Coordinates of C-alpha atoms and ligand atoms in Angstrom, one line a residue:
X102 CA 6.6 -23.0 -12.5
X103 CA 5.6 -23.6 -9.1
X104 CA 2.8 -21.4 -7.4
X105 CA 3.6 -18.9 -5.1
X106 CA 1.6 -20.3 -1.8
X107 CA 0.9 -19.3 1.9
X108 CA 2.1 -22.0 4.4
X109 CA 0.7 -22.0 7.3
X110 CA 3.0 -24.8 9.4
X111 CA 3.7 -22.3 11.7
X112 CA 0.5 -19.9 11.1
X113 CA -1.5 -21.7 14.4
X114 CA 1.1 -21.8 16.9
X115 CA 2.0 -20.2 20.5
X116 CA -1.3 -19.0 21.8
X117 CA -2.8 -20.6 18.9
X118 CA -2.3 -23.9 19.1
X119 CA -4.9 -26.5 18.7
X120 CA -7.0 -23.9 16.3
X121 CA -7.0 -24.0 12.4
X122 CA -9.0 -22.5 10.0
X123 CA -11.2 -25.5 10.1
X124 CA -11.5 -25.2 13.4
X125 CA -12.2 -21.8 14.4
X126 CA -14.8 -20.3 15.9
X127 CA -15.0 -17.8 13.4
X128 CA -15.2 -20.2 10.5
X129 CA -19.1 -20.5 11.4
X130 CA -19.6 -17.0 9.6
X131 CA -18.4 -18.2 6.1
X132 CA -21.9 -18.5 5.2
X133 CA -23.5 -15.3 5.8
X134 CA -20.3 -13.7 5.1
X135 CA -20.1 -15.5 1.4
X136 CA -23.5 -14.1 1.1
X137 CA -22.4 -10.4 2.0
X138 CA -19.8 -11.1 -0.2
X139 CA -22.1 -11.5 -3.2
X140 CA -24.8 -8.9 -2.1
X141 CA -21.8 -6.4 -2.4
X142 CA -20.3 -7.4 -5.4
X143 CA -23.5 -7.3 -6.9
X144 CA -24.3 -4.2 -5.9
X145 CA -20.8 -2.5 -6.9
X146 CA -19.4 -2.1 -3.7
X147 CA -15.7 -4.3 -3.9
X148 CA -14.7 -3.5 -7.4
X149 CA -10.6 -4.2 -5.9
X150 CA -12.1 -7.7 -6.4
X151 CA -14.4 -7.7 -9.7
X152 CA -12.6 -4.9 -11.3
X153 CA -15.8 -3.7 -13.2
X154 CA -13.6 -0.2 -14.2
X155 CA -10.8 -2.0 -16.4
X156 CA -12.2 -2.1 -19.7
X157 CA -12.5 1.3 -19.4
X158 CA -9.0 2.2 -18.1
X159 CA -7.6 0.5 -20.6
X160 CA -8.6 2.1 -23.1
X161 CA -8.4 5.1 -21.4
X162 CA -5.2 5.0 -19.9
X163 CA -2.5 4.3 -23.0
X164 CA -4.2 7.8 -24.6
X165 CA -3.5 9.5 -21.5
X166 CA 0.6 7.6 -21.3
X167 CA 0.8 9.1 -24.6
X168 CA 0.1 12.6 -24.2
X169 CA 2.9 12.1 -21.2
X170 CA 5.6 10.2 -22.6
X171 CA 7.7 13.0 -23.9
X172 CA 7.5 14.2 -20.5
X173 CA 11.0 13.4 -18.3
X174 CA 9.7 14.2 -15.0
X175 CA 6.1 13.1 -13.3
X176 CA 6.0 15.2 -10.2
X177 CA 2.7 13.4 -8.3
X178 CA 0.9 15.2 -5.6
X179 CA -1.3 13.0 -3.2
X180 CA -1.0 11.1 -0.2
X181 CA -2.0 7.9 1.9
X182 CA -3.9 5.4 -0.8
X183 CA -3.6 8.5 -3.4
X184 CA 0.8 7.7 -3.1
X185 CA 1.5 4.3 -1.0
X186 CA 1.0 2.2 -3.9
X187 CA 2.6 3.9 -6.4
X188 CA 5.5 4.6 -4.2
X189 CA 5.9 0.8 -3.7
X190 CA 5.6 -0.1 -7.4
X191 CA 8.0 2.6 -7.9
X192 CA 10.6 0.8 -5.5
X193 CA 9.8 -2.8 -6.4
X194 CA 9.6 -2.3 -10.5
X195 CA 11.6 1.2 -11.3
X196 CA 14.8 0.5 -9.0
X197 CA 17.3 2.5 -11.8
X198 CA 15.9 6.0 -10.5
X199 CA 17.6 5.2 -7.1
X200 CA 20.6 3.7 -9.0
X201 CA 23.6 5.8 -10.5
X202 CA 23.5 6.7 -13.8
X203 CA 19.8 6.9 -14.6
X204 CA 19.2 8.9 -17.3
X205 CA 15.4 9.4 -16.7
X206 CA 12.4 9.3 -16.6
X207 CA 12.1 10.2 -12.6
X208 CA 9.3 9.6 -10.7
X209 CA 8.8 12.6 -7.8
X210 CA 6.0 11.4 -5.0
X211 CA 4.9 14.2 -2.6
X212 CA 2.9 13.1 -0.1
X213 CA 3.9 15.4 2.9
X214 CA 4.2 18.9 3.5
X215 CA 7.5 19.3 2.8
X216 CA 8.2 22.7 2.1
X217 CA 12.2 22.1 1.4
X218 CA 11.7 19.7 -1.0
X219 CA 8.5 20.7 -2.7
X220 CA 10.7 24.1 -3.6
X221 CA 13.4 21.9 -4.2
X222 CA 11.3 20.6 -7.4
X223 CA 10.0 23.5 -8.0
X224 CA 13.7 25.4 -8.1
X225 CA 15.2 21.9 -10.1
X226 CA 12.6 20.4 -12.3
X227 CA 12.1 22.2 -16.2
X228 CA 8.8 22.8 -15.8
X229 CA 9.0 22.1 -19.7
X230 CA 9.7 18.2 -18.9
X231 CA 7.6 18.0 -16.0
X232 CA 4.2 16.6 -16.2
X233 CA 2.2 17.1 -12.7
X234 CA 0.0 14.2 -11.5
X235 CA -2.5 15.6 -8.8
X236 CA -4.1 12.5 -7.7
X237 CA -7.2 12.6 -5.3
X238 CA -10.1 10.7 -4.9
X239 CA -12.3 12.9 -3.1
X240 CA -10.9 16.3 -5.0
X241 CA -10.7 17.8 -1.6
X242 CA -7.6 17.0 0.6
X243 CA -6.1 19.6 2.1
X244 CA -2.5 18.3 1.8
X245 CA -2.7 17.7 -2.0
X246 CA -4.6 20.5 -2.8
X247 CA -2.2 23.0 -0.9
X248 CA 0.2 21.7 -3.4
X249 CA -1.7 21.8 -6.1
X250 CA -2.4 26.0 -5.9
X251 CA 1.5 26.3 -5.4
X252 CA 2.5 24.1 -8.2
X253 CA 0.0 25.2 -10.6
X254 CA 1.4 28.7 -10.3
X255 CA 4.8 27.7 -10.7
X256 CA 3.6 26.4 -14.1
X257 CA 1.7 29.4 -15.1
X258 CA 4.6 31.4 -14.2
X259 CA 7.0 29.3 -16.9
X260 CA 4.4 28.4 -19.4
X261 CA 1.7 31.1 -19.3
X262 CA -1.2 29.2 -21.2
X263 CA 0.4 26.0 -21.8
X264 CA 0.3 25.0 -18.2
X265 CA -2.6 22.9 -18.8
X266 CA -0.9 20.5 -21.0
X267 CA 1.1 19.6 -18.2
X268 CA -1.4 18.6 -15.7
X269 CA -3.4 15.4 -15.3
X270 CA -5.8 14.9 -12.6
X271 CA -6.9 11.8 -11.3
X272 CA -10.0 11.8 -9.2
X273 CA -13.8 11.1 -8.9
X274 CA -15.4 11.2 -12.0
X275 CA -18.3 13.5 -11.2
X276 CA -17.5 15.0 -7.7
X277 CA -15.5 17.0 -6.2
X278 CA -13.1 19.9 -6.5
X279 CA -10.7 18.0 -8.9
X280 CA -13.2 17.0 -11.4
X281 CA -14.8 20.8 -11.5
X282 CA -11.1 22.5 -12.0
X283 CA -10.6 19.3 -14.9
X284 CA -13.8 20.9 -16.5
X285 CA -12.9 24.5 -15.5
X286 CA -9.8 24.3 -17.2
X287 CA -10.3 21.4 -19.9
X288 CA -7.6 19.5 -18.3
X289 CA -6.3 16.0 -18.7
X290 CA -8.2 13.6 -16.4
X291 CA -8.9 10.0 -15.2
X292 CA -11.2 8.6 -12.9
X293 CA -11.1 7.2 -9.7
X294 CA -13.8 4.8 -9.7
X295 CA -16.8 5.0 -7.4
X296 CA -16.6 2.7 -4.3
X297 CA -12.5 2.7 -4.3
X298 CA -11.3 4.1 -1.4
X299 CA -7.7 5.3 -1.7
X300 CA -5.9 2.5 0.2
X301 CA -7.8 0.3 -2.4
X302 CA -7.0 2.1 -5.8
X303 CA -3.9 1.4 -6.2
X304 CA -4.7 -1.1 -9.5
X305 CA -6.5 1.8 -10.7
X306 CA -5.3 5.2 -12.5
X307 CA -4.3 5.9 -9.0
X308 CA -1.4 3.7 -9.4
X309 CA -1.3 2.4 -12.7
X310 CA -0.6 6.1 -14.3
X311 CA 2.6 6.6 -12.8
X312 CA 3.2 2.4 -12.9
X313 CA 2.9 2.8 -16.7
X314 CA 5.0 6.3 -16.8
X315 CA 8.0 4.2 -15.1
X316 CA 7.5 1.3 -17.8
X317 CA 5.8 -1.0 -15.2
X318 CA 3.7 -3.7 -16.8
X319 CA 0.7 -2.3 -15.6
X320 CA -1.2 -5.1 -16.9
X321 CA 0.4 -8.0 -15.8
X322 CA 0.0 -6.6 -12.0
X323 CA -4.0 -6.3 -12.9
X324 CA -3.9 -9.7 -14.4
X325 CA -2.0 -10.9 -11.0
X326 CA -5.2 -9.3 -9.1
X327 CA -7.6 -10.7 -10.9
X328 CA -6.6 -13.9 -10.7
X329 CA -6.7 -14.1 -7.1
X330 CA -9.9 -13.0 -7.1
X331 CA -11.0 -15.1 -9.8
X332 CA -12.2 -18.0 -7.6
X333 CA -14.7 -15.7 -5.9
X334 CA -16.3 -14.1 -8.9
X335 CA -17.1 -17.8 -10.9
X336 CA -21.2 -17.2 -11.2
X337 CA -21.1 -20.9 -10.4
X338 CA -20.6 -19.8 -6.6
X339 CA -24.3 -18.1 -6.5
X340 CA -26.2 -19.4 -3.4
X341 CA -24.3 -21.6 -1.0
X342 CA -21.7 -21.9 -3.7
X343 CA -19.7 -18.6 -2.2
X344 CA -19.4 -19.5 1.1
X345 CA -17.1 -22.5 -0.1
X346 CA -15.4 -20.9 -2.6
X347 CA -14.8 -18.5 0.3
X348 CA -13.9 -21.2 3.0
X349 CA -11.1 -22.4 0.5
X350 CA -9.9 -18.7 -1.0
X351 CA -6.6 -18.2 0.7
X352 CA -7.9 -14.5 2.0
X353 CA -10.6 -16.4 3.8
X354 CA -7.8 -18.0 5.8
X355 CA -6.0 -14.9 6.3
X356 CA -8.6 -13.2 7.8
X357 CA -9.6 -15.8 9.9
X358 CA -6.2 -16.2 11.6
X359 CA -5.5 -12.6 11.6
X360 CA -9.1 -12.5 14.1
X361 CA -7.9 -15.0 16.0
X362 CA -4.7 -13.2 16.6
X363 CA -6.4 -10.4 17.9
X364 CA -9.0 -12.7 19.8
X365 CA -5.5 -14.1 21.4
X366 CA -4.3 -10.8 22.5
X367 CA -1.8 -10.8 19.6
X368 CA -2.3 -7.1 18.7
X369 CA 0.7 -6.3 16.3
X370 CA 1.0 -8.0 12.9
X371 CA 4.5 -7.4 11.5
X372 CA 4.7 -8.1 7.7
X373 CA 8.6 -9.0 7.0
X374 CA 10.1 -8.9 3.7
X375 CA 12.6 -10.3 2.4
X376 CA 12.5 -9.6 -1.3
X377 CA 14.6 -6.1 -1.0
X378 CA 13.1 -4.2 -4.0
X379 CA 9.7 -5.0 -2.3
X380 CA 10.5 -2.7 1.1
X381 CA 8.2 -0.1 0.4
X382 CA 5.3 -3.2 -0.1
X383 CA 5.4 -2.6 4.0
X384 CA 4.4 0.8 4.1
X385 CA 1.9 0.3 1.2
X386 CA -0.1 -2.4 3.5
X387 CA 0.2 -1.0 6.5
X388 CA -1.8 2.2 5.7
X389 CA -4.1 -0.5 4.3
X390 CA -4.2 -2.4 7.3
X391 CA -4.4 0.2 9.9
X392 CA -6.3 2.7 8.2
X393 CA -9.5 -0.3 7.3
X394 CA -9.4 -1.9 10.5
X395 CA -8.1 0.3 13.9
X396 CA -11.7 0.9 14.3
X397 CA -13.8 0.6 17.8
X398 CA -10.9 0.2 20.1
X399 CA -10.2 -2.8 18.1
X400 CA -7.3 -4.1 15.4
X401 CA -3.9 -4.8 15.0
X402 CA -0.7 -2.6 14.1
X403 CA 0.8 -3.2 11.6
X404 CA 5.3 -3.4 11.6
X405 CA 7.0 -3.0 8.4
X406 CA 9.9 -5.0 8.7
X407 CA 13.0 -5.1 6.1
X408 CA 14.9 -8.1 5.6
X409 CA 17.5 -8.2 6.2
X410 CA 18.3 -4.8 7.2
X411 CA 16.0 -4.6 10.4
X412 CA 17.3 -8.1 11.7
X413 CA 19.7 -5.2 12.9
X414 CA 17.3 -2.6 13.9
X415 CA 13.6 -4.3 15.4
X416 CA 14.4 -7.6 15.0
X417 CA 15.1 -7.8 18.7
X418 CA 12.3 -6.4 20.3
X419 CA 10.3 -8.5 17.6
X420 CA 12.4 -12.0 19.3
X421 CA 11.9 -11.2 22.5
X422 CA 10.3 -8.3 23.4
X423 CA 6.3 -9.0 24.4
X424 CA 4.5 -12.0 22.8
X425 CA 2.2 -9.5 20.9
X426 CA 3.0 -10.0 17.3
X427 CA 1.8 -12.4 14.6
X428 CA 3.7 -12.2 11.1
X429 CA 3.3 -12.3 7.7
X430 CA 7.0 -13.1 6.0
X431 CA 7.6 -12.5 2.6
X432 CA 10.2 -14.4 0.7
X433 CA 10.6 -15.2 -3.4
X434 CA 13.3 -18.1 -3.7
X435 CA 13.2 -17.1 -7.5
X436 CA 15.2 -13.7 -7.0
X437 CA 18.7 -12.8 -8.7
X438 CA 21.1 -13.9 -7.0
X439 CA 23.8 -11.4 -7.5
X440 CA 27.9 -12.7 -7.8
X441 CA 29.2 -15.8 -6.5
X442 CA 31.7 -15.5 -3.9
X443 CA 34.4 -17.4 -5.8
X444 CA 37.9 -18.5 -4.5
X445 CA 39.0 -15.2 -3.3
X446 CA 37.2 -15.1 -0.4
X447 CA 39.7 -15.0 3.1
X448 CA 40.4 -18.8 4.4
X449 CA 37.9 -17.7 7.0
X450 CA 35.3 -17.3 5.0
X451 CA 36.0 -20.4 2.6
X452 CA 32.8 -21.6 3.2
X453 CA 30.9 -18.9 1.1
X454 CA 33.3 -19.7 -2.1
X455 CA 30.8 -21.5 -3.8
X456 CA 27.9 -19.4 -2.6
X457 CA 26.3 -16.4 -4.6
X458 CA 25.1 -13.0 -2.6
X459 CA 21.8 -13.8 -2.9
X460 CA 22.1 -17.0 -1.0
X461 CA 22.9 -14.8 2.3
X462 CA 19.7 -13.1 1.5
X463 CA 17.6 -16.7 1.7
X464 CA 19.8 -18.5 4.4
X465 CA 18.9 -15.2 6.8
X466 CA 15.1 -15.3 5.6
X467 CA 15.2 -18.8 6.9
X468 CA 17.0 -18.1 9.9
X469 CA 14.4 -15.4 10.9
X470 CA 11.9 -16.8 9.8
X471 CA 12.5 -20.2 12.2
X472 CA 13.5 -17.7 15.1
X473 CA 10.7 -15.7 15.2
X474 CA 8.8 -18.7 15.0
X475 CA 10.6 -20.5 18.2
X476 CA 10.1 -17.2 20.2
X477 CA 6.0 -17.8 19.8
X478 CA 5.1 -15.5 16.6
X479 CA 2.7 -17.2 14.9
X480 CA 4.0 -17.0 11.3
X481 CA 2.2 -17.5 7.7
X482 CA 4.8 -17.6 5.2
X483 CA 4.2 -15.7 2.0
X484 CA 6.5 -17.5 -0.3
X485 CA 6.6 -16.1 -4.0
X486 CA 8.2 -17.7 -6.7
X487 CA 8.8 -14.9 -8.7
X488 CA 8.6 -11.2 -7.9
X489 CA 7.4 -9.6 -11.4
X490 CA 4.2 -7.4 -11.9
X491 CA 1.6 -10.5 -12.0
X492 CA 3.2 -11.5 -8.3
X493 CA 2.8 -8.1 -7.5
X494 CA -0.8 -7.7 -8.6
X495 CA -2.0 -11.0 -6.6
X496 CA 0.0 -10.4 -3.7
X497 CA -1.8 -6.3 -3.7
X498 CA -5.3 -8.3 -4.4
X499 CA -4.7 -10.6 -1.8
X500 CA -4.2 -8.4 0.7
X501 CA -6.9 -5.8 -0.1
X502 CA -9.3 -8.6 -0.1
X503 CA -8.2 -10.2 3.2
X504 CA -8.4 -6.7 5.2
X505 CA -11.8 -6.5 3.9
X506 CA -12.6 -9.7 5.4
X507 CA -10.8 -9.4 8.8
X508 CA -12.8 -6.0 9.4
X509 CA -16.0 -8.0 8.1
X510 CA -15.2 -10.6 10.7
X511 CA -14.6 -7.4 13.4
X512 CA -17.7 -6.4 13.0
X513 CA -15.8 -3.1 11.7
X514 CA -16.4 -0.7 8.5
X515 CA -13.2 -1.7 7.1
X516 CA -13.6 0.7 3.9
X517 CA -14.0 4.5 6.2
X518 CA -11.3 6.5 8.4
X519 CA -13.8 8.5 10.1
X520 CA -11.2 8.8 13.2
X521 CA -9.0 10.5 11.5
X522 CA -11.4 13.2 10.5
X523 CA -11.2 14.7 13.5
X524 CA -7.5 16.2 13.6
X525 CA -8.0 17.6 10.2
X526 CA -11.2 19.7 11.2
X527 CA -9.1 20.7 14.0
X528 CA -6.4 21.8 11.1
X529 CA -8.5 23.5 8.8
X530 CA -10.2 25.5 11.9
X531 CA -6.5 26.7 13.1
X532 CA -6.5 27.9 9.4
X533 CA -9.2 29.8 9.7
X534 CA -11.2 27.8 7.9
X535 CA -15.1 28.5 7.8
X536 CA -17.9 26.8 9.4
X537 CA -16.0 24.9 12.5
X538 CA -16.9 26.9 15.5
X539 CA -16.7 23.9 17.5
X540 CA -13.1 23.7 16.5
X541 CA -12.2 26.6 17.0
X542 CA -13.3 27.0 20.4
X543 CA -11.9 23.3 21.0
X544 CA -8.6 24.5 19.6
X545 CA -9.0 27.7 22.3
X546 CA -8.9 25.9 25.0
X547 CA -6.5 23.0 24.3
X548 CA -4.0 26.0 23.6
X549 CA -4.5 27.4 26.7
X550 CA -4.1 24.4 28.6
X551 CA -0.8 23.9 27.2
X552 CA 2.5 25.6 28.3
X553 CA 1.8 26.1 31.9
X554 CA 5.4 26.9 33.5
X555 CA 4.4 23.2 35.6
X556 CA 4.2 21.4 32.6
X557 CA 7.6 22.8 30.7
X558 CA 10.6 21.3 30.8
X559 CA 14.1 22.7 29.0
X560 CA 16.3 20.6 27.5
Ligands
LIG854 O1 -7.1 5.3 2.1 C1 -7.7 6.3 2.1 O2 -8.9 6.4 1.8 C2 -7.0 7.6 2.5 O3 -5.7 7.3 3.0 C3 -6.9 8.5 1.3 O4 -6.2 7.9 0.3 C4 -6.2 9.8 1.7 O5 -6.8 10.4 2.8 C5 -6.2 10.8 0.5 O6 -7.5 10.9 0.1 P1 -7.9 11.5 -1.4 O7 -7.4 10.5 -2.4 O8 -9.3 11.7 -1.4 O9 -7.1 12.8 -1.5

């Protein structure tokens, strides 16, 4: 079989003409990044890459999928990094729950305050077939942990004692206030392990618990990681011998054309799909992108894009709306292609008769895909030649390790959020929430500001 590849004909075009990877300024830090690159991965810090946690979930993990096999229903409770991922394994590898006729097991993801539909499981769901996933790496977020009291009292209330068989939490191993209920209450755990942020677990238990619930072959999508990162963990590369094993790693490249985008005032990175089942792959990186790298007044958005259904929704603002965007565009020529058209089509669509469904799907990829590139979006095509778990897994490994790099080349933490730390203070305090004066009186005065008759306006 063929590899899947990046091609990057059209990757250094527009604004970036004339530089390559080769070429570009930012090249000159492979060295003393390929160092940083092994001072950190000796030192534990990118275990997305080296993975040192696996033995360990493996043999972990299948005791845990036993004890919740019976179960029809996996309610999880988390959000951002602690849901993205296993939402978009969900979508991509477990289609039948969003097909008629599935007779279980169902996968239930809440990762909003949503009081209609959290009651809404809570009203439907046996709590007899329903094991609860409460996944959080730092044990202490608001969101899931609201959740938690209210679902953990819906399960007392139906199964008195027996409650705790249907729990599992997934969380730090030794902090936090997960781990101490887990001890508290001898409940089922697994751990998150240290140094993997939530937008970077999702080939961990964070993932790979409800993955494996669905069926998903949880370790062919580790196996897909691992081999991208394969070339950068060879102890060969020691000394001088990481920074080209870096220059040549395909993440490398990524990052360095994803700076120079930004350098070139390209400041919105759409990442188009077209391999349908993989939608929800959008949402997953974009909290992965934005969250590591909108740092210092600095970064790129990332645009989830859907072929072909938003090449009749954004597709026009991305053709010719501001030269901002770069693009990553995802295609699989290997996908089932679906019915052929067959004789029966109307005289004037004769053309398709010998055409199958799927061909629609790759004749508008290309035709995007060669639009968006004549209306000056850089492009690097991200062409898969199958779209099974091991794809999965090196496309997931990919990307986590080429955010890393982009926010190394930013000169950028690309591993905290600290910005977004602020509006949950501010949300706690409005709760009444102890310790934030600050907030509080913050809070006071932004209220007041508001509503002035000058600054209403009916409608
Ligand atoms: O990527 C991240 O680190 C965040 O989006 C977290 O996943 C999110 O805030 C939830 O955190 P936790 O897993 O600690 O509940």
């Amino acid at each position: 079989m063929k590899s899947h590849h990046l091609d990057w004909t059209y990757a250094f075009s527009a604004r970036l003409k004339g530089i390559s990877v080769a070429a570009s300024a930012f090249t000159g830090r492979v060295e003393e990044l390929g160092r940083r690159l092994e001072d950190e991965l000796k030192q534990g810090l990118l275990p997305y890459l080296n993975m040192p946690f696996r033995t360990e979930l493996e043999e972990m993990l299948p005791a845990v999928l036993n004890a919740v096999a019976g179960y029809k229903h996996m309610l999880l409770l988390g959000i951002g990094g602690s849901a993205l991922g296993a939402r978009a394994l969900q979508k991509a590898f477990f289609p039948a729950q969003d097909r008629p006729g599935h007779q279980g097991p169902w996968l239930w993801i809440a990762d909003n305050i949503d009081a209609d539909t959290l009651d809404a499981w809570m009203t439907s769901l046996d709590p007899r077939e329903t094991v609860v996933v409460v996944i959080s790496k730092s044990g202490g977020t608001i969101e899931t942990m609201a959740q938690y009291f209210l679902v953990r009292r819906w399960l007392r209330k139906h199964l008195g004692q027996a409650w705790k068989e249907h729990v599992v939490l997934v969380t730090d191993a030794e902090k936090g206030e997960l781990r101490a209920e887990a001890r508290q209450e001898t409940l089922a755990s697994l751990p998150v392990p240290d140094n993997l942020g939530g937008r970077y677990s999702v080939l961990s238990a964070v993932g790979l618990l409800p993955a494996a619930f669905m069926g998903i072959d949880w370790k062919g999508l580790l196996d897909g990681a691992a081999s991208v990162a394969a070339p950068l963990l060879n102890p060969l590369n020691e000394g001088s011998g990481m920074a080209s094993a870096l220059a040549r790693h395909p993440s490398w490249h990524m990052a360095v054309w994803a700076r120079e985008l930004m350098e070139h005032g390209y400041d919105e990175l759409i990442f188009f799909s077209y391999i349908p089942l993989w939608n929800y792959f959008g949402a997953w990186f974009s909290q992965l992108w934005a969250e590591s790298l909108g740092k210092d007044g600095k970064g790129s958005m990332p645009v989830p894009a859907v072929g072909v259904t938003d090449q009749h929704s954004v597709n026009q603002m991305f053709l010719d709306g501001p030269r901002n965007k770069g693009c990553l565009f995802l295609t699989c020529d290997g996908l089932y292609k679906g019915q052929a058209f067959g004789a029966d089509a109307p005289p004037k669509w004769n053309w398709l008769s010998d055409k199958y469904f799927g061909d629609l799907l790759q004749a508008e990829g290309l035709g995007t895909r060669m639009a968006l590139t004549q209306n000056q979006a850089p492009l690097v095509h991200v062409a898969m030649r199958e779209a099974g778990a091991n794809a999965a897994g090196k496309l997931m490994g990919l990307c986590m390790s080429a955010t890393i790099l982009t926010g190394w080349l930013m000169d950028i933490n690309p591993i905290d959020q600290p910005a977004v730390e602020g509006g949950k203070r501010l949300a706690n305090a409005r709760l009444g929430a102890p310790g934030l004066d600050d907030e509080q009186k913050a809070l006071t005065s932004f209220l007041a500001a508001e509503g002035s008759a000058k600054a209403l306006q009916s409608f």
